[in-house]
Amino acid sequence: MPVSGRDYPRTWEQFLDWFADEAACARYLEGIRWHDGFVCPRCGVEDEAYRVSRNRLLCRHCRYQCTATAGTVFDKTRTSLRNWLAAVWYITNQKQGVNALGLQRVLGLGSYQTAWAMLHRLRRAMIRPGREPLSGLVEVDESYVGRSVATRGAAVKPAQGHDNQAILRHTIVAVAVEIKTPKGFGRIRLRRVTDTSQASMLPFVKDSIEPGSLIHTDGSWAYRSLSKNGYRRHKTVMLGNPDPAHVSMPGVHRIAALLKRWLLGTHQGAIKPAYLDYYLDEFTFRFNRRTSRSRGLLFYRLIEQAMLTEPVTYSDITGGSKHKL
Ligand SMILES: [Zn+2]
């Protein structure tokens, strides 16, 4: 278990102290990547490497040169490591997260695009590969996110003028949340889905929830074959049920409300549909670690995951311009 003050800074003061320059940042990231000692990425030999520059190491055996950030989110970037670490610190220390403008200001970055792309790269690192599926009692439902209060099945007026809001209004998010006894919520999973059919919802359930779990849903036809797929189902039929949705499915209702507030608050709803998945990942990362005692631990975890996440170029993110960050 990583320890505050040893594996990650305890305070911003300590952050400034530890990460005084690029060399110090590189050594810190080397310590995370090779915490049991250097292993050459080419020949696999475990032996102390020579340092040939502030961030470049040389394998004693095959003479291969590498950096700790090669092949990670921090690779191939013009942004200094110090700014990257400061960005991670800032993102994980703000309870509600941060938008690109906020990050640009706090880091003093010249370009909004740089701040925006840094946030997107870090969002891609927020989902840990191989994470454990949800289990126990899990509520599953779909929710509309967006500014309007469109109810399920209601006709949605085509939006005019503002693109982003229009897009969010049409977006359906699948929500799964663990329900704890006697009370409280466990972890969540979210996914943008194109509709509320079985073809959309069943893969979400199978990817997110351990077989054998008890799944609480409404009466929707989309969940008809849960038992065939190894799940137990508890069904609450809404039609004619005197309880409104927030009483019979309190978990999903609560998560959807928090998610909407976050999208419209921190991000002012200015999110394109192609990027919504990454915002859902960030929300999930934050929610599932909401009880983490130390914000510093969150900082450590996000860096750890970023070191395991493939590099992303600006054109990967925007699907267009070759602009290098
Ligand atoms: Zn080697």
GROMACS .gro file of N, CA and C in nm, residues 26 42 51 71 73 85 98 107 132 144-145 172 174 180 197 201 204 228 242 269 320:
model
   63
   26ALA      N    1   1.130   1.288  -1.356
   26ALA     CA    2   1.164   1.166  -1.429
   26ALA      C    3   1.201   1.054  -1.332
   42ARG      N    4   1.378  -0.395  -2.379
   42ARG     CA    5   1.414  -0.472  -2.499
   42ARG      C    6   1.466  -0.611  -2.465
   51ARG      N    7   2.256   0.618  -1.641
   51ARG     CA    8   2.178   0.735  -1.680
   51ARG      C    9   2.257   0.813  -1.784
   71GLY      N   10   0.590   0.481  -2.418
   71GLY     CA   11   0.475   0.391  -2.427
   71GLY      C   12   0.366   0.419  -2.325
   73VAL      N   13   0.099   0.736  -2.129
   73VAL     CA   14   0.024   0.858  -2.159
   73VAL      C   15   0.116   0.981  -2.166
   85LEU      N   16   0.263   1.629  -1.383
   85LEU     CA   17   0.240   1.589  -1.243
   85LEU      C   18   0.152   1.690  -1.171
   98VAL      N   19  -1.202   1.920  -1.271
   98VAL     CA   20  -1.164   2.048  -1.326
   98VAL      C   21  -1.193   2.048  -1.475
  107LEU      N   22  -0.215   2.605  -1.432
  107LEU     CA   23  -0.080   2.569  -1.476
  107LEU      C   24  -0.014   2.683  -1.553
  132GLU      N   25  -1.214  -0.531  -1.116
  132GLU     CA   26  -1.310  -0.633  -1.076
  132GLU      C   27  -1.452  -0.588  -1.109
  144TYR      N   28  -3.134   0.942  -1.897
  144TYR     CA   29  -3.101   1.047  -1.995
  144TYR      C   30  -3.017   1.153  -1.926
  145VAL      N   31  -2.908   1.192  -1.990
  145VAL     CA   32  -2.834   1.305  -1.934
  145VAL      C   33  -2.850   1.424  -2.026
  172ILE      N   34  -2.829   0.863  -2.383
  172ILE     CA   35  -2.873   0.769  -2.280
  172ILE      C   36  -2.750   0.706  -2.217
  174ALA      N   37  -2.627   0.406  -1.953
  174ALA     CA   38  -2.660   0.289  -1.872
  174ALA      C   39  -2.588   0.303  -1.739
  180LYS      N   40  -2.547  -0.154  -0.095
  180LYS     CA   41  -2.494  -0.217   0.026
  180LYS      C   42  -2.602  -0.231   0.132
  197SER      N   43  -3.247  -0.105  -2.564
  197SER     CA   44  -3.282  -0.241  -2.602
  197SER      C   45  -3.193  -0.343  -2.531
  201MET      N   46  -2.823  -0.318  -2.353
  201MET     CA   47  -2.813  -0.332  -2.208
  201MET      C   48  -2.747  -0.463  -2.164
  204PHE      N   49  -2.368  -0.450  -2.160
  204PHE     CA   50  -2.327  -0.364  -2.049
  204PHE      C   51  -2.328  -0.442  -1.918
  228LYS      N   52  -3.080  -1.641  -1.799
  228LYS     CA   53  -3.013  -1.728  -1.895
  228LYS      C   54  -2.863  -1.700  -1.898
  242PRO      N   55  -4.701   0.226  -0.698
  242PRO     CA   56  -4.722   0.355  -0.631
  242PRO      C   57  -4.592   0.428  -0.600
  269GLY      N   58  -2.200   2.127  -1.930
  269GLY     CA   59  -2.272   2.057  -2.036
  269GLY      C   60  -2.205   2.067  -2.172
  320GLY      N   61  -0.859   1.428  -3.591
  320GLY     CA   62  -0.824   1.518  -3.702
  320GLY      C   63  -0.680   1.564  -3.699
   0.00000   0.00000   0.00000
